[in-house]
Coordinates of C-alpha atoms in Angstrom, one line a residue:
M24 CA 105.5 124.9 108.7
N25 CA 104.5 122.8 105.8
H26 CA 105.0 119.1 106.1
P27 CA 106.7 117.5 103.1
G28 CA 104.2 116.0 100.6
T29 CA 101.1 117.5 102.1
G30 CA 100.3 119.2 98.8
A31 CA 100.5 122.6 100.7
A32 CA 103.1 123.8 98.3
V33 CA 102.2 125.4 95.0
S34 CA 101.3 122.7 92.6
S35 CA 100.7 122.6 88.8
N36 CA 97.9 120.0 89.4
P37 CA 94.5 121.8 89.3
V38 CA 92.9 119.3 91.7
A39 CA 95.7 119.9 94.3
R40 CA 95.5 123.6 93.8
A41 CA 91.7 123.5 94.3
Y42 CA 92.1 121.3 97.4
N43 CA 94.8 123.5 98.9
S44 CA 92.5 126.6 98.3
L45 CA 89.7 124.8 100.0
I46 CA 91.8 124.0 103.1
T47 CA 93.2 127.5 103.2
G48 CA 89.8 129.1 102.6
L49 CA 88.2 127.0 105.4
A50 CA 90.9 128.1 107.8
V51 CA 90.3 131.8 106.8
V52 CA 86.6 131.4 107.4
A53 CA 87.3 129.7 110.7
G54 CA 89.5 132.6 111.7
A55 CA 86.7 135.1 110.8
I56 CA 84.2 133.1 112.8
F57 CA 86.4 133.1 115.8
G58 CA 86.8 136.9 115.4
L59 CA 83.1 137.4 115.1
M60 CA 82.6 135.2 118.2
A61 CA 84.8 137.5 120.2
F62 CA 82.9 140.6 119.0
F63 CA 79.4 139.2 119.7
I64 CA 80.3 137.8 123.1
G65 CA 81.7 141.2 124.0
A66 CA 78.6 142.9 122.6
D67 CA 76.4 140.5 124.6
V68 CA 78.3 141.3 127.8
L69 CA 78.1 145.0 127.1
V70 CA 74.4 144.9 126.5
R71 CA 73.8 142.7 129.5
N72 CA 75.7 145.1 131.8
T73 CA 74.4 148.4 130.5
V74 CA 70.9 147.8 129.2
G75 CA 70.0 144.6 131.1
G76 CA 69.1 141.3 129.5
G77 CA 71.6 140.1 126.9
L78 CA 71.2 139.3 123.3
A79 CA 69.2 136.0 123.5
W80 CA 70.6 134.5 120.3
V81 CA 74.3 135.0 121.1
I82 CA 75.0 132.0 123.3
E83 CA 73.4 129.4 121.1
T84 CA 74.9 131.0 117.9
M85 CA 78.3 131.0 119.5
E86 CA 78.0 127.3 120.4
Y87 CA 77.3 126.5 116.7
A88 CA 80.0 128.9 115.5
M89 CA 82.6 127.4 117.7
Y90 CA 81.7 123.9 116.5
V91 CA 81.8 124.9 112.8
A92 CA 85.0 127.0 113.1
T93 CA 86.8 124.1 114.8
I94 CA 85.8 121.7 112.1
F95 CA 86.8 124.1 109.4
A96 CA 90.2 124.8 110.9
A97 CA 91.1 121.2 111.8
P98 CA 92.5 120.1 108.4
W99 CA 94.7 123.3 108.1
V100 CA 95.9 122.9 111.7
L101 CA 96.9 119.3 111.0
R102 CA 98.6 120.3 107.8
E103 CA 100.6 123.0 109.5
G104 CA 101.5 120.9 112.5
A105 CA 99.9 123.6 114.7
H106 CA 98.1 121.0 117.0
V107 CA 99.3 119.8 120.4
S108 CA 101.8 117.0 119.9
V109 CA 103.3 115.0 122.6
D110 CA 106.5 113.6 121.2
V111 CA 108.5 112.7 124.3
V112 CA 108.7 109.1 123.1
T113 CA 109.1 109.6 119.3
S114 CA 111.7 112.3 119.6
N115 CA 114.0 109.8 121.4
L116 CA 113.6 107.1 118.8
P117 CA 116.1 106.3 116.1
E118 CA 115.2 108.1 112.9
G119 CA 114.1 104.9 111.0
L120 CA 111.8 103.8 113.9
R121 CA 110.5 107.3 114.4
R122 CA 109.4 107.3 110.7
V123 CA 107.7 103.9 111.0
V124 CA 105.8 105.2 114.1
S125 CA 105.0 108.4 112.3
C126 CA 103.6 106.5 109.2
F127 CA 101.6 104.2 111.5
V128 CA 100.1 107.2 113.4
C129 CA 99.2 108.9 110.1
L130 CA 97.5 105.7 108.8
L131 CA 95.7 105.2 112.2
G132 CA 94.6 108.8 112.3
S133 CA 93.3 108.6 108.8
A134 CA 91.4 105.3 109.5
I135 CA 89.8 106.8 112.6
C136 CA 88.7 109.9 110.7
F137 CA 87.3 107.8 107.9
V138 CA 85.3 105.7 110.4
I139 CA 84.0 108.9 112.1
C140 CA 83.2 110.3 108.6
Y141 CA 81.2 107.2 107.7
Y142 CA 79.1 106.9 110.8
S143 CA 78.5 110.6 111.2
A144 CA 77.3 110.7 107.5
L145 CA 74.9 107.9 108.4
A146 CA 73.7 109.8 111.4
T147 CA 73.3 112.9 109.4
L148 CA 71.3 111.1 106.7
K149 CA 69.0 109.5 109.3
A150 CA 68.4 112.9 110.9
F151 CA 67.5 114.3 107.5
E152 CA 65.2 111.4 106.7
R153 CA 63.5 111.6 110.1
G154 CA 63.2 115.4 109.9
S155 CA 64.8 115.7 113.4
Q156 CA 64.8 119.2 114.8
I157 CA 67.0 120.9 117.5
Y158 CA 64.8 123.0 119.8
K159 CA 66.7 125.7 121.7
T160 CA 66.6 129.4 121.1
F161 CA 66.2 128.6 117.4
T162 CA 64.5 125.5 115.9
I163 CA 66.7 124.1 113.2
P164 CA 67.0 120.8 111.3
E165 CA 69.5 118.6 113.1
W166 CA 71.2 117.6 109.8
T167 CA 72.2 121.2 109.1
I168 CA 74.5 121.0 112.2
S169 CA 75.6 117.4 112.0
I170 CA 76.6 117.6 108.3
F171 CA 79.8 119.4 109.2
V172 CA 81.3 116.4 111.0
P173 CA 81.5 114.0 108.0
F174 CA 82.8 116.9 105.8
G175 CA 85.5 117.9 108.3
M176 CA 86.5 114.3 109.1
L177 CA 86.9 113.5 105.4
L178 CA 89.3 116.4 105.0
V179 CA 91.3 115.5 108.1
A180 CA 91.5 111.9 106.9
I181 CA 92.9 113.2 103.6
E182 CA 95.4 115.4 105.4
F183 CA 96.6 112.4 107.4
L184 CA 97.1 110.5 104.1
L185 CA 99.0 113.4 102.7
L186 CA 101.2 113.5 105.8
F187 CA 101.8 109.8 105.3
R188 CA 102.8 110.3 101.7
G189 CA 105.1 113.1 102.7
E190 CA 106.8 110.9 105.2
L191 CA 107.3 108.2 102.6
R192 CA 108.7 110.7 100.1
S193 CA 111.0 112.4 102.5
P194 CA 114.7 112.1 101.4
A195 CA 115.8 111.0 104.8
H196 CA 113.3 108.1 104.6
V197 CA 114.7 106.9 101.3
S198 CA 118.3 106.9 102.8
A199 CA 117.1 105.1 105.9
R200 CA 115.9 102.0 103.8

C-alpha cells in the first residue's frame, strides 16, 4: 500500500526516482540479509548437532546482520504502512481530527528521528575519533557499526515528512478545510 504523497509512485523527478530506488534497494538488501541469516543459523545448528561445535562467527555476525537489516528495512516499512499500528483511537475520530492527529504524529515521528540521527551521528563521530573498538569474536571499529543508525534515522525522518506531505495533499483533506 503506497501512502499518498510519499514519492513511492513513479516520478519524473530524478532526485525522487533515485531516492525511491534507494529505499527499495535497501529493502531488497534487508530481505536478502534476513534470508542469509536463516540459512547461516540453520547451518550453524546443523554443524553443531552433527560435527560438534558450531560456526564460531555465526552468532555475532547474525547480531550485526539483524541490526543492519532492520535499519535498512525501516524506511520502506514505514512507507508501505507495514509496521504495527494501534489505531483504536484514531479510527474512531472524525475525519478532520484524524488527519490533524495523523499530521501531528508524522511531524513528531520525523522530529524524533532527526534528534536520534543527530545524536547518533555525534556518537559515531566520537567513536571514530577515539578509535573505539568492539571486542567480541571479531574486533571491529565501533563506528562501522554505529554509522547505520544516523543513516537509517535520516531516511525514516524523510519518510515521515513525505507521509505528512501526502496527508496534506490528500483530496479528502482539502475538502475537509
